[in-house]
Amino acid sequence: MNTTPGRNDPCTCGSGEKYKKCCGRDRIPVSSAQTGRGHADAANSVNRMQQSMPAPTEMNRLVGLLNAGRYAELESGARLLCGQYPNFGHVWKLLGLALRAQGKEAVTALQNAVKLMPGDAEVHNILGNAYKGVGRLDDAVACYRRTLQIKPDFAEVHCNLGAALQDLGSLDDAVASYERALQIKPDFAEAHSNLGSVLQGLGRLDDAIENYRRALVIKPDYAKAHYNLGVALKSIGRFDDAVSCYRRALAIKPDYAMAHNNLGDALRDLGQFEEAVTCFRRALRIKLDFAEARWNLSISLLAQGHYAEGWQEFEYRWKGGAIPPRGLAQPLWLGDADLSGKAILLHAEQGFGDTLQFVRYATLVAARGATVYLEVPRPLKSLAASCAGVAAVFAPGETLPLFDYQCPMMSLPLACKTELATIPAAVPYLAASPDKIAYWQEKLDQKTALRVGLVWAGDPRKHLAAGHGVRAIDGQRSIHFDRLLPLLQIPGIEFISLQVGDDARRQADGNPRLIDFTDELRDFEDTAALIANLDMAICVDTSVAHLVGAVGKPVWLLNRYNTCWRWLSGREDSPWYLGMRIFRQPSMGDWNSVIADVKRALALVVPGREQR
């Protein structure tokens, strides 16, 4: 998945036309007036300068090569003239442009040009672009600011400055730069698109969408703006509209690898997995090292149960930068090395739910003769120790024992060559201590009704911007407590809250049908002990759904339309948790249908219902 809008390339000259309009000989700084000198001295100075310049025909030839896109020939010719006329800045400028166009290091040539033409706004801008291209963002900002000192109304440079500031994370300053560019040049499509991207990063999605649309009114064939609009629309769940935007971008630019990737991502959200796979493979044909497309490909394959290829491609999650590797010195174990008599560390890598789902593999690894150590988030530490075959469990930051191999938990299905038919699905594989279970048994008192646990929201991740992909997914999977009120109308059920988090808990507002002891739940083992005293749980797609399944209790999953890969496509059950039943939205955002289905099903499991 990609939720980052694209940005336009820096503008190299202010005219927006052919290079000769802004960089031709009419801009060569030759003056016949020299302060403190007589006319003769001025004339001699001009003569010496003219002697140090190449002939107009030579410069015209180089400019012609630039305009024709013949950059290798331009580089060769410019290098020759730089040797002959080392003090003529325009030749260095042309050399820099030729090098940049070929993806070569151009900073040195452009630095020479700036030294020789310190008052030339365009060359400062081009040097800024070169700095930005090699990641020297602070130097790029300095160049753009110097350009604007010389030429304050240079709209393209205000836009370039905004892009550099955006990359530095100075989003408010970037907004100001883009807005200044648009004050100068209101029909500047690239600035509208760039402003949209930074507004999206600030969570101002409506403003972002408005700017993308303005860019497309000005420039209908602007592929990047169509792409950016698609990213914004997808982030608010408008998948069909996002698909249309990506398709439009690809009609304009068929080799747009990121658009192929994001089109696949949106199609996957719509449940069109086979076409999504085709899109990801197209992206990879265009860009072989496209790690994000490979990871997205893996998700679509896994969602269809194509585990053999899916787990292999899933290893590319480390390449895109979204998930940092653990960085351990010990060799990675992926199933080939003999573990007899060896020690291995299995370490958590993503969320609580991922750890709860894949910690079960510790038992399989121990069966290969290994001493198995776990490293998991502290709230999972005591519960994870109950998994069969685990020698010891550590929280991040604690001193680890000596071990021979290591493996991230979500690589264990690959290491164990897991197929649908070989998922280690025996439950329970985790359990709370008998003392904690007994505590909750006494606390809940004598059982007089069906006991059902409820979870209605995940982690809202308020530290992330509203448009962030992870936060957007939480908004799609979570519901307000009021959505559950139809369930609470069913008699013969005792509802127990398993919902942690102050915001979500406040939604219940002391509802008399909901028993809430969550203030006493300090970690996952406490929650598991409470769950052990329930008959079942109804959960949105959060870590508690995994926990209920792992301790062997029935769990009904309230699932969003764009389902997570682990629940597979088109299924109402899960091979990962044999007691799971999945209630999926029939369309994006349709929780009413889900709750209605759950209400009908729940009424049928109330004891004595069949006699009434």
Coordinates of C-alpha atoms in Angstrom, one line a residue:
M1 CA 0.0 0.0 0.0
N2 CA 1.1 3.5 -0.6
T3 CA -0.5 6.6 0.9
T4 CA 2.0 9.2 -0.1
P5 CA 1.0 11.6 -2.8
G6 CA 3.5 12.2 -5.6
R7 CA 5.3 15.5 -6.1
N8 CA 6.3 17.3 -9.3
D9 CA 9.9 17.5 -10.4
P10 CA 11.7 20.8 -9.7
C11 CA 11.4 23.5 -12.3
T12 CA 14.7 24.4 -13.9
C13 CA 13.9 27.7 -15.4
G14 CA 11.4 30.5 -14.8
S15 CA 10.1 30.9 -18.4
G16 CA 8.6 27.5 -18.7
E17 CA 9.6 27.5 -22.3
K18 CA 12.7 26.4 -24.3
Y19 CA 16.0 26.8 -22.5
K20 CA 17.2 29.6 -24.9
K21 CA 14.5 31.9 -23.6
C22 CA 16.0 32.0 -20.1
C23 CA 19.6 30.9 -20.6
G24 CA 20.6 32.2 -24.0
R25 CA 23.2 34.9 -24.8
D26 CA 20.8 37.7 -24.1
R27 CA 21.3 36.9 -20.4
I28 CA 25.1 37.1 -20.5
P29 CA 26.1 39.9 -18.0
V30 CA 28.1 42.2 -20.3
S31 CA 28.0 45.9 -19.3
S32 CA 29.7 48.9 -20.9
A33 CA 29.5 50.9 -17.6
Q34 CA 32.2 50.1 -15.0
T35 CA 32.1 52.1 -11.8
G36 CA 35.3 54.2 -11.3
R37 CA 36.6 53.5 -14.8
G38 CA 36.7 55.6 -17.9
H39 CA 35.1 54.7 -21.2
A40 CA 38.3 53.2 -22.6
D41 CA 38.7 50.9 -19.6
A42 CA 35.1 49.7 -19.9
A43 CA 35.6 49.0 -23.6
N44 CA 38.8 47.0 -22.9
S45 CA 37.0 45.0 -20.2
V46 CA 34.2 44.2 -22.7
N47 CA 36.8 43.1 -25.3
R48 CA 38.5 40.8 -22.8
M49 CA 35.2 39.3 -21.8
Q50 CA 34.2 38.7 -25.4
Q51 CA 37.5 37.0 -26.0
S52 CA 36.9 34.7 -23.1
M53 CA 33.5 33.6 -24.4
P54 CA 32.8 30.9 -27.0
A55 CA 31.5 32.0 -30.3
P56 CA 27.7 32.4 -30.6
T57 CA 27.5 29.5 -33.0
E58 CA 29.1 27.2 -30.5
M59 CA 26.6 28.2 -27.8
N60 CA 23.7 28.0 -30.1
R61 CA 24.7 24.4 -31.1
L62 CA 24.8 23.4 -27.4
V63 CA 21.5 25.0 -26.7
G64 CA 20.1 23.1 -29.7
L65 CA 21.4 19.8 -28.3
L66 CA 19.7 20.6 -25.0
N67 CA 16.4 21.4 -26.6
A68 CA 16.6 18.2 -28.7
G69 CA 17.3 16.1 -25.6
R70 CA 20.7 14.9 -26.9
Y71 CA 22.2 15.1 -23.5
A72 CA 25.3 12.8 -24.1
E73 CA 26.4 15.0 -27.0
L74 CA 25.6 18.1 -25.0
E75 CA 27.8 16.8 -22.1
S76 CA 30.7 16.1 -24.5
G77 CA 30.5 19.5 -26.1
A78 CA 30.0 21.4 -22.9
R79 CA 33.0 19.6 -21.3
L80 CA 35.2 20.7 -24.2
L81 CA 34.1 24.3 -23.9
C82 CA 34.5 24.3 -20.1
G83 CA 38.1 23.4 -20.8
Q84 CA 38.6 26.1 -23.3
Y85 CA 36.5 28.8 -21.4
P86 CA 36.7 27.9 -17.7
N87 CA 35.5 31.3 -16.6
F88 CA 32.3 31.3 -18.7
G89 CA 29.5 30.4 -16.4
H90 CA 26.9 29.5 -19.0
V91 CA 28.9 26.6 -20.3
W92 CA 29.1 25.2 -16.7
K93 CA 25.4 25.7 -16.5
L94 CA 24.8 23.7 -19.7
L95 CA 27.1 21.0 -18.5
G96 CA 25.2 20.8 -15.2
L97 CA 21.9 20.5 -17.1
A98 CA 23.3 17.7 -19.3
L99 CA 24.6 15.8 -16.3
R100 CA 21.3 16.1 -14.4
A101 CA 19.3 15.0 -17.4
Q102 CA 21.4 11.8 -17.5
G103 CA 21.2 11.2 -13.8
K104 CA 24.8 12.0 -13.2
E105 CA 26.5 14.1 -10.5
A106 CA 26.0 17.7 -11.5
V107 CA 26.6 19.6 -8.3
T108 CA 30.3 20.4 -9.0
A109 CA 29.5 21.9 -12.5
L110 CA 26.6 23.9 -11.1
Q111 CA 28.7 25.2 -8.2
N112 CA 31.2 26.5 -10.8
A113 CA 28.3 28.2 -12.6
V114 CA 27.0 29.8 -9.5
K115 CA 30.5 31.2 -8.6
L116 CA 30.8 32.7 -12.1
M117 CA 27.2 34.0 -12.2
P118 CA 26.2 34.8 -8.6
G119 CA 23.4 37.1 -9.8
D120 CA 21.8 34.5 -12.1
A121 CA 18.6 33.3 -10.4
E122 CA 18.1 30.4 -12.7
V123 CA 21.5 28.8 -12.0
H124 CA 20.9 29.0 -8.2
N125 CA 17.6 27.2 -8.8
I126 CA 19.2 24.5 -10.9
L127 CA 21.9 24.0 -8.3
G128 CA 19.1 23.7 -5.6
N129 CA 17.5 21.0 -7.8
A130 CA 20.8 19.2 -8.0
Y131 CA 21.2 19.3 -4.2
K132 CA 17.7 18.1 -3.7
G133 CA 18.3 15.2 -6.2
V134 CA 21.2 13.9 -4.0
G135 CA 19.4 14.4 -0.7
R136 CA 21.2 17.6 0.4
L137 CA 17.9 19.2 1.3
D138 CA 19.3 22.0 3.6
D139 CA 21.6 23.1 0.8
A140 CA 18.7 23.0 -1.7
V141 CA 16.7 25.2 0.6
A142 CA 19.6 27.7 0.9
C143 CA 19.9 27.8 -3.0
Y144 CA 16.1 28.4 -3.4
R145 CA 16.1 31.1 -0.8
R146 CA 19.1 32.8 -2.6
T147 CA 17.2 32.5 -5.9
L148 CA 14.3 34.3 -4.4
Q149 CA 16.5 37.1 -3.0
I150 CA 17.5 37.7 -6.6
K151 CA 14.0 37.2 -8.1
P152 CA 11.3 37.3 -5.4
D153 CA 8.4 36.6 -7.8
F154 CA 9.9 33.4 -9.2
A155 CA 6.8 31.1 -8.8
E156 CA 8.5 27.9 -9.8
V157 CA 11.2 28.4 -7.2
H158 CA 8.6 29.0 -4.4
C159 CA 7.2 25.7 -5.5
N160 CA 10.6 24.0 -5.4
L161 CA 11.3 25.5 -2.0
G162 CA 8.0 24.1 -0.8
A163 CA 8.9 20.6 -2.0
A164 CA 12.3 20.7 -0.2
L165 CA 10.7 21.9 3.0
Q166 CA 8.1 19.2 2.7
D167 CA 10.8 16.6 2.4
L168 CA 12.4 18.1 5.5
G169 CA 9.1 17.7 7.4
S170 CA 8.5 21.5 7.7
L171 CA 5.0 21.1 6.4
D172 CA 3.5 24.5 7.5
D173 CA 6.5 26.3 5.8
A174 CA 5.9 24.2 2.7
V175 CA 2.3 25.2 2.6
A176 CA 3.3 28.9 2.8
S177 CA 5.7 28.4 -0.1
Y178 CA 3.2 26.7 -2.3
E179 CA 0.6 29.3 -1.5
R180 CA 3.1 32.1 -2.4
A181 CA 3.7 30.3 -5.7
L182 CA 0.0 30.3 -6.4
Q183 CA -0.4 34.0 -5.5
I184 CA 2.2 34.8 -8.2
K185 CA 0.9 32.2 -10.7
P186 CA -2.7 31.1 -9.9
D187 CA -2.8 28.7 -12.9
F188 CA 0.3 26.8 -11.7
A189 CA -1.0 23.2 -11.8
E190 CA 2.1 21.7 -10.2
A191 CA 1.9 24.0 -7.2
H192 CA -1.8 23.1 -6.7
S193 CA -0.9 19.4 -6.8
N194 CA 2.1 19.8 -4.4
L195 CA 0.0 21.9 -2.0
G196 CA -2.6 19.1 -2.1
S197 CA 0.1 16.6 -1.1
V198 CA 1.3 18.6 1.9
L199 CA -2.3 19.3 3.0
Q200 CA -3.0 15.6 2.9
G201 CA 0.1 15.0 5.1
L202 CA -1.4 17.5 7.6
G203 CA -4.7 15.6 7.6
R204 CA -6.6 18.3 5.7
L205 CA -8.1 15.9 3.2
D206 CA -10.9 18.0 1.9
D207 CA -8.5 20.9 1.1
A208 CA -6.1 18.4 -0.5
I209 CA -8.8 17.0 -2.8
E210 CA -9.9 20.5 -3.8
N211 CA -6.3 21.4 -4.8
Y212 CA -5.9 18.2 -6.8
R213 CA -9.1 19.0 -8.7
R214 CA -7.9 22.6 -9.4
A215 CA -4.7 21.2 -10.8
L216 CA -6.6 19.0 -13.1
V217 CA -8.9 21.8 -14.3
I218 CA -5.8 23.7 -15.3
K219 CA -4.0 20.6 -16.7
P220 CA -6.3 17.7 -17.4
D221 CA -3.5 15.4 -18.7
Y222 CA -1.5 15.8 -15.5
A223 CA -0.9 12.2 -14.5
K224 CA 0.6 12.9 -11.1
A225 CA -2.4 15.0 -10.0
H226 CA -4.7 12.2 -11.1
Y227 CA -2.6 9.8 -9.0
N228 CA -2.5 12.1 -6.0
L229 CA -6.3 12.5 -6.1
G230 CA -6.6 8.8 -6.2
V231 CA -4.4 8.5 -3.1
A232 CA -6.6 11.0 -1.2
L233 CA -9.9 9.4 -2.3
K234 CA -8.7 5.9 -1.3
S235 CA -7.7 7.2 2.2
I236 CA -11.3 8.1 2.8
G237 CA -12.6 4.8 1.5
R238 CA -13.8 5.9 -1.9
F239 CA -12.1 3.0 -3.7
D240 CA -14.1 3.0 -6.9
D241 CA -13.3 6.7 -7.4
A242 CA -9.6 6.0 -6.6
V243 CA -9.6 3.3 -9.2
S244 CA -10.9 5.7 -11.8
C245 CA -8.2 8.2 -10.9
Y246 CA -5.4 5.7 -11.2
R247 CA -6.7 4.4 -14.5
R248 CA -6.8 8.0 -15.8
A249 CA -3.2 8.5 -14.7
L250 CA -2.1 5.3 -16.5
A251 CA -4.0 6.3 -19.7
I252 CA -1.8 9.3 -19.7
K253 CA 1.4 7.6 -18.5
P254 CA 1.3 3.8 -19.1
D255 CA 4.7 3.3 -17.5
Y256 CA 3.7 4.9 -14.2
A257 CA 4.8 2.1 -11.8
M258 CA 3.4 3.7 -8.7
A259 CA 0.0 4.2 -10.3
H260 CA 0.0 0.5 -11.3
N261 CA 0.8 -0.4 -7.7
N262 CA -1.8 1.8 -6.2
L263 CA -4.4 0.7 -8.7
G264 CA -3.8 -2.8 -7.5
D265 CA -4.1 -1.7 -3.9
A266 CA -7.5 -0.1 -4.5
L267 CA -8.7 -3.1 -6.5
R268 CA -7.7 -5.4 -3.6
D269 CA -9.7 -3.2 -1.3
L270 CA -12.7 -3.9 -3.6
G271 CA -12.1 -7.6 -3.4
Q272 CA -10.8 -7.9 -7.0
F273 CA -7.7 -9.8 -6.0
E274 CA -6.8 -11.4 -9.4
E275 CA -6.8 -8.0 -11.2
A276 CA -4.8 -6.6 -8.3
V277 CA -2.1 -9.2 -8.7
T278 CA -1.9 -8.3 -12.4
C279 CA -1.4 -4.6 -11.5
F280 CA 1.4 -5.4 -9.1
R281 CA 3.1 -7.6 -11.6
R282 CA 2.9 -4.8 -14.2
A283 CA 4.5 -2.4 -11.7
L284 CA 7.3 -4.9 -11.2
R285 CA 7.9 -5.3 -14.9
I286 CA 8.4 -1.5 -15.1
K287 CA 10.4 -1.2 -11.8
L288 CA 12.1 -4.5 -10.9
D289 CA 13.3 -3.3 -7.5
F290 CA 9.9 -2.0 -6.5
A291 CA 9.7 -3.5 -2.9
E292 CA 6.4 -2.0 -2.1
A293 CA 4.7 -3.6 -5.1
R294 CA 6.2 -7.0 -4.1
W295 CA 4.9 -6.6 -0.6
N296 CA 1.5 -5.7 -2.0
L297 CA 1.7 -8.6 -4.4
S298 CA 2.3 -10.9 -1.4
I299 CA -0.8 -9.5 0.5
S300 CA -3.0 -10.2 -2.5
L301 CA -1.6 -13.7 -2.9
L302 CA -2.0 -14.5 0.8
A303 CA -5.6 -13.2 0.7
Q304 CA -6.4 -15.8 -1.9
G305 CA -4.7 -18.6 0.0
H306 CA -1.7 -18.8 -2.5
Y307 CA 0.6 -19.3 0.4
A308 CA 3.7 -20.8 -1.3
E309 CA 4.4 -17.7 -3.4
G310 CA 2.7 -15.3 -1.0
W311 CA 5.1 -16.0 2.0
Q312 CA 8.1 -15.7 -0.3
E313 CA 7.0 -12.3 -1.6
F314 CA 6.1 -11.2 2.0
E315 CA 9.7 -11.1 2.8
Y316 CA 9.9 -7.9 0.8
R317 CA 8.2 -6.1 3.7
W318 CA 11.8 -5.3 4.9
K319 CA 12.8 -3.6 1.7
G320 CA 10.4 -0.7 1.5
G321 CA 11.3 1.0 4.8
A322 CA 7.9 0.8 6.4
I323 CA 9.0 -2.0 8.8
P324 CA 12.6 -1.6 10.1
P325 CA 14.4 -4.9 10.5
R326 CA 15.5 -6.0 14.0
G327 CA 19.2 -5.7 13.1
L328 CA 20.4 -8.8 14.9
A329 CA 23.9 -10.2 14.2
Q330 CA 22.8 -13.9 14.3
P331 CA 21.8 -15.5 11.0
L332 CA 18.2 -15.5 9.9
W333 CA 16.6 -18.9 10.1
L334 CA 14.1 -19.6 7.3
G335 CA 13.7 -23.4 7.7
D336 CA 16.8 -24.8 6.1
A337 CA 19.4 -25.0 8.9
D338 CA 19.2 -27.9 11.4
L339 CA 18.1 -26.6 14.8
S340 CA 18.9 -29.6 16.9
G341 CA 20.8 -28.5 20.0
K342 CA 20.6 -24.8 18.8
A343 CA 19.0 -21.8 20.4
I344 CA 16.8 -19.5 18.4
L345 CA 15.2 -16.1 19.1
L346 CA 11.7 -15.6 17.7
H347 CA 10.9 -11.9 17.8
A348 CA 7.8 -9.8 17.3
E349 CA 7.9 -7.3 14.5
Q350 CA 4.5 -5.6 14.1
G351 CA 1.3 -5.3 16.2
F352 CA 0.0 -7.2 19.1
G353 CA -2.4 -9.1 16.9
D354 CA 0.4 -10.3 14.6
T355 CA 2.3 -11.5 17.5
L356 CA -0.7 -13.4 19.0
Q357 CA -1.4 -15.0 15.6
F358 CA 2.2 -16.2 14.9
V359 CA 3.5 -17.0 18.3
R360 CA 2.0 -20.5 17.9
Y361 CA 4.9 -21.4 15.6
A362 CA 7.2 -21.5 18.7
T363 CA 5.9 -24.9 19.4
L364 CA 6.7 -26.2 15.9
V365 CA 10.2 -24.7 16.1
A366 CA 10.8 -26.3 19.5
A367 CA 9.8 -29.6 18.0
R368 CA 12.8 -29.4 15.7
G369 CA 15.1 -29.7 18.7
A370 CA 15.6 -25.9 19.3
T371 CA 15.7 -24.0 22.5
V372 CA 13.2 -21.3 21.8
Y373 CA 13.4 -17.8 23.2
L374 CA 10.7 -15.1 22.5
E375 CA 11.0 -11.4 22.4
V376 CA 7.6 -9.7 22.5
P377 CA 6.1 -6.4 23.6
R378 CA 5.9 -6.2 27.4
P379 CA 2.1 -6.4 27.6
L380 CA 2.3 -9.9 26.0
K381 CA 5.3 -11.2 28.0
S382 CA 3.6 -13.2 30.7
L383 CA 0.9 -14.7 28.3
A384 CA 3.5 -15.7 25.7
A385 CA 5.3 -17.7 28.3
S386 CA 2.3 -20.1 28.3
C387 CA 3.0 -21.2 24.7
A388 CA 4.3 -24.8 24.6
G389 CA 8.0 -25.2 23.8
V390 CA 9.0 -21.7 24.9
A391 CA 12.1 -21.7 27.1
A392 CA 12.0 -18.0 28.1
V393 CA 10.3 -14.7 27.1
F394 CA 11.9 -11.3 27.0
A395 CA 10.5 -7.8 26.5
P396 CA 12.4 -5.3 24.2
G397 CA 15.3 -3.8 26.0
E398 CA 15.9 -6.7 28.3
T399 CA 19.2 -8.6 28.2
L400 CA 18.9 -11.5 25.8
P401 CA 20.5 -14.9 26.3
L402 CA 23.0 -16.4 23.8
F403 CA 21.3 -17.8 20.7
D404 CA 22.4 -19.2 17.4
Y405 CA 19.6 -18.1 15.0
Q406 CA 16.8 -15.6 14.9
C407 CA 13.6 -15.3 13.0
P408 CA 10.9 -12.6 12.9
M409 CA 7.6 -14.2 13.8
M410 CA 5.8 -13.3 10.6
S411 CA 8.6 -15.1 8.6
L412 CA 7.8 -18.4 10.5
P413 CA 5.1 -19.5 8.0
L414 CA 7.7 -19.3 5.2
A415 CA 10.2 -21.1 7.4
C416 CA 7.7 -23.8 8.2
K417 CA 6.4 -24.0 4.6
T418 CA 2.8 -23.3 5.7
E419 CA 0.0 -24.0 3.2
L420 CA -3.7 -23.7 3.9
A421 CA -3.9 -27.3 4.8
T422 CA -0.9 -27.2 7.2
I423 CA -1.8 -24.1 9.3
P424 CA -1.0 -25.1 13.0
A425 CA -4.6 -24.4 14.1
A426 CA -4.8 -26.4 17.3
V427 CA -6.2 -24.3 20.1
P428 CA -5.8 -23.2 22.7
Y429 CA -2.1 -22.4 22.4
L430 CA -2.1 -19.6 24.9
A431 CA -3.6 -19.6 28.4
A432 CA -3.7 -17.4 31.5
S433 CA -2.6 -18.7 34.9
P434 CA -5.2 -20.7 36.8
D435 CA -5.0 -18.2 39.7
K436 CA -6.0 -15.3 37.4
I437 CA -8.7 -17.3 35.8
A438 CA -10.1 -18.2 39.2
Y439 CA -10.0 -14.5 40.2
W440 CA -12.3 -13.6 37.4
Q441 CA -14.6 -16.6 38.0
E442 CA -15.2 -15.3 41.5
K443 CA -15.4 -11.7 40.4
L444 CA -18.1 -12.5 37.8
D445 CA -20.0 -14.6 40.3
Q446 CA -22.5 -17.3 39.4
K447 CA -23.2 -17.6 35.7
T448 CA -26.9 -17.1 34.9
A449 CA -26.7 -16.1 31.3
L450 CA -24.7 -16.4 28.1
R451 CA -21.5 -14.3 28.7
V452 CA -20.4 -12.4 25.6
G453 CA -17.3 -10.1 25.4
L454 CA -17.4 -7.0 23.3
V455 CA -14.7 -5.0 21.5
W456 CA -15.7 -2.2 19.1
A457 CA -12.6 -0.2 18.4
G458 CA -8.9 -0.5 17.7
D459 CA -6.1 1.9 18.5
P460 CA -7.0 5.3 17.0
R461 CA -3.3 6.2 16.6
K462 CA -3.9 9.9 17.1
H463 CA -0.2 10.6 16.7
L464 CA -0.6 10.0 13.0
A465 CA -2.1 12.4 10.5
A466 CA -5.7 11.8 9.5
G467 CA -4.7 10.8 6.0
H468 CA -2.1 8.2 7.2
G469 CA -2.9 4.7 5.8
V470 CA -2.6 3.0 9.2
R471 CA -4.9 5.5 10.9
A472 CA -7.3 5.3 8.0
I473 CA -7.5 1.5 8.3
D474 CA -8.4 1.9 12.0
G475 CA -11.1 4.3 11.1
Q476 CA -12.5 1.7 8.7
R477 CA -12.3 -1.3 11.1
S478 CA -13.6 0.5 14.3
I479 CA -17.1 1.4 15.1
H480 CA -18.9 3.5 17.8
F481 CA -20.3 1.7 20.7
D482 CA -23.8 2.9 19.7
R483 CA -23.6 0.5 16.7
L484 CA -23.8 -2.4 19.2
L485 CA -27.0 -1.2 20.9
P486 CA -29.2 -3.6 18.8
L487 CA -27.3 -6.5 20.2
L488 CA -27.7 -5.3 23.8
Q489 CA -31.5 -5.5 23.3
I490 CA -31.3 -9.4 23.2
P491 CA -32.4 -10.9 26.5
G492 CA -30.5 -13.7 28.2
I493 CA -27.0 -12.4 27.5
E494 CA -24.5 -10.8 29.9
F495 CA -22.3 -8.5 28.0
I496 CA -18.7 -8.0 29.3
S497 CA -16.5 -5.2 28.0
L498 CA -13.1 -6.2 26.7
Q499 CA -12.6 -2.7 25.2
V500 CA -9.5 -0.8 26.5
G501 CA -8.8 2.8 25.7
D502 CA -10.4 5.8 27.4
D503 CA -12.0 7.2 24.2
A504 CA -13.8 4.0 23.3
R505 CA -14.8 3.3 26.9
R506 CA -16.4 6.7 27.3
Q507 CA -18.7 5.9 24.4
A508 CA -20.4 3.2 26.6
D509 CA -21.2 6.0 29.1
G510 CA -22.2 3.6 31.9
N511 CA -24.7 1.6 29.8
P512 CA -26.4 -0.8 32.3
R513 CA -26.3 -3.7 29.9
L514 CA -22.5 -3.6 29.7
I515 CA -20.3 -4.9 32.6
D516 CA -17.0 -3.1 32.6
F517 CA -13.9 -4.3 34.6
T518 CA -11.4 -3.1 32.0
D519 CA -9.7 -0.8 34.6
E520 CA -8.3 -4.0 36.1
L521 CA -6.8 -5.3 32.8
R522 CA -3.1 -4.5 33.0
D523 CA -1.8 -6.8 30.3
F524 CA -3.0 -9.5 27.8
E525 CA -2.8 -12.3 30.4
D526 CA -5.3 -10.4 32.6
T527 CA -7.6 -10.1 29.5
A528 CA -7.1 -13.8 28.6
A529 CA -8.1 -14.8 32.2
L530 CA -11.3 -12.8 31.9
I531 CA -12.0 -14.3 28.4
A532 CA -11.6 -17.8 29.9
N533 CA -14.7 -17.1 31.9
L534 CA -16.8 -16.0 28.9
D535 CA -18.7 -18.1 26.4
M536 CA -17.7 -16.1 23.3
A537 CA -16.7 -12.7 22.2
I538 CA -17.8 -10.3 19.4
C539 CA -14.9 -8.1 18.2
V540 CA -13.9 -5.8 15.4
D541 CA -10.5 -6.7 13.8
T542 CA -8.2 -6.0 16.7
S543 CA -5.7 -7.9 18.7
V544 CA -8.4 -9.1 21.1
A545 CA -10.0 -11.1 18.3
H546 CA -6.7 -13.0 18.0
L547 CA -6.5 -13.3 21.7
V548 CA -10.0 -14.9 22.0
G549 CA -9.1 -17.3 19.2
A550 CA -5.7 -18.2 20.7
V551 CA -7.2 -19.1 24.1
G552 CA -9.8 -21.3 22.3
K553 CA -13.0 -19.4 22.7
P554 CA -15.4 -18.7 19.9
V555 CA -15.0 -15.3 18.4
W556 CA -17.3 -13.5 15.9
L557 CA -15.4 -11.0 13.8
L558 CA -17.1 -7.8 12.7
N559 CA -15.0 -7.3 9.5
R560 CA -14.7 -4.3 7.3
Y561 CA -15.4 -4.6 3.6
N562 CA -11.7 -4.3 2.5
T563 CA -10.7 -7.3 4.7
C564 CA -7.2 -7.9 6.0
W565 CA -5.3 -10.6 4.0
R566 CA -5.2 -13.0 7.0
W567 CA -9.0 -13.5 6.9
L568 CA -8.8 -14.7 3.3
S569 CA -11.3 -13.7 0.6
G570 CA -14.9 -15.0 0.4
R571 CA -14.8 -16.9 3.7
E572 CA -17.0 -16.8 6.8
D573 CA -14.6 -18.9 8.8
S574 CA -10.8 -18.9 9.4
P575 CA -8.3 -21.7 9.2
W576 CA -6.2 -19.8 11.7
Y577 CA -8.9 -19.9 14.5
L578 CA -11.3 -22.8 14.2
G579 CA -13.8 -21.0 16.5
M580 CA -14.0 -17.9 14.4
R581 CA -17.1 -16.7 12.4
I582 CA -16.7 -13.7 10.1
F583 CA -19.4 -11.2 9.4
R584 CA -18.1 -9.0 6.6
Q585 CA -19.6 -5.7 5.3
P586 CA -21.5 -6.3 2.1
S587 CA -20.3 -2.8 0.9
M588 CA -17.8 -0.3 2.2
G589 CA -18.9 1.2 5.5
D590 CA -22.1 -0.8 5.8
W591 CA -22.0 -1.7 9.5
N592 CA -25.8 -1.8 9.7
S593 CA -26.0 -5.0 7.7
V594 CA -23.2 -6.6 9.8
I595 CA -24.9 -5.8 13.1
A596 CA -28.3 -7.0 11.8
D597 CA -26.7 -10.3 10.8
V598 CA -24.9 -10.7 14.1
K599 CA -28.1 -9.9 16.0
R600 CA -30.0 -12.7 14.2
A601 CA -27.2 -15.1 14.7
L602 CA -26.7 -14.2 18.4
A603 CA -30.3 -14.6 19.3
L604 CA -30.1 -18.2 18.1
V605 CA -27.4 -19.1 20.6
V606 CA -29.1 -17.8 23.7
P607 CA -29.8 -20.8 25.9
G608 CA -33.4 -21.9 25.6
R609 CA -34.0 -19.8 22.5
E610 CA -35.2 -22.8 20.5
Q611 CA -37.9 -23.5 23.1
R612 CA -39.3 -20.0 23.0

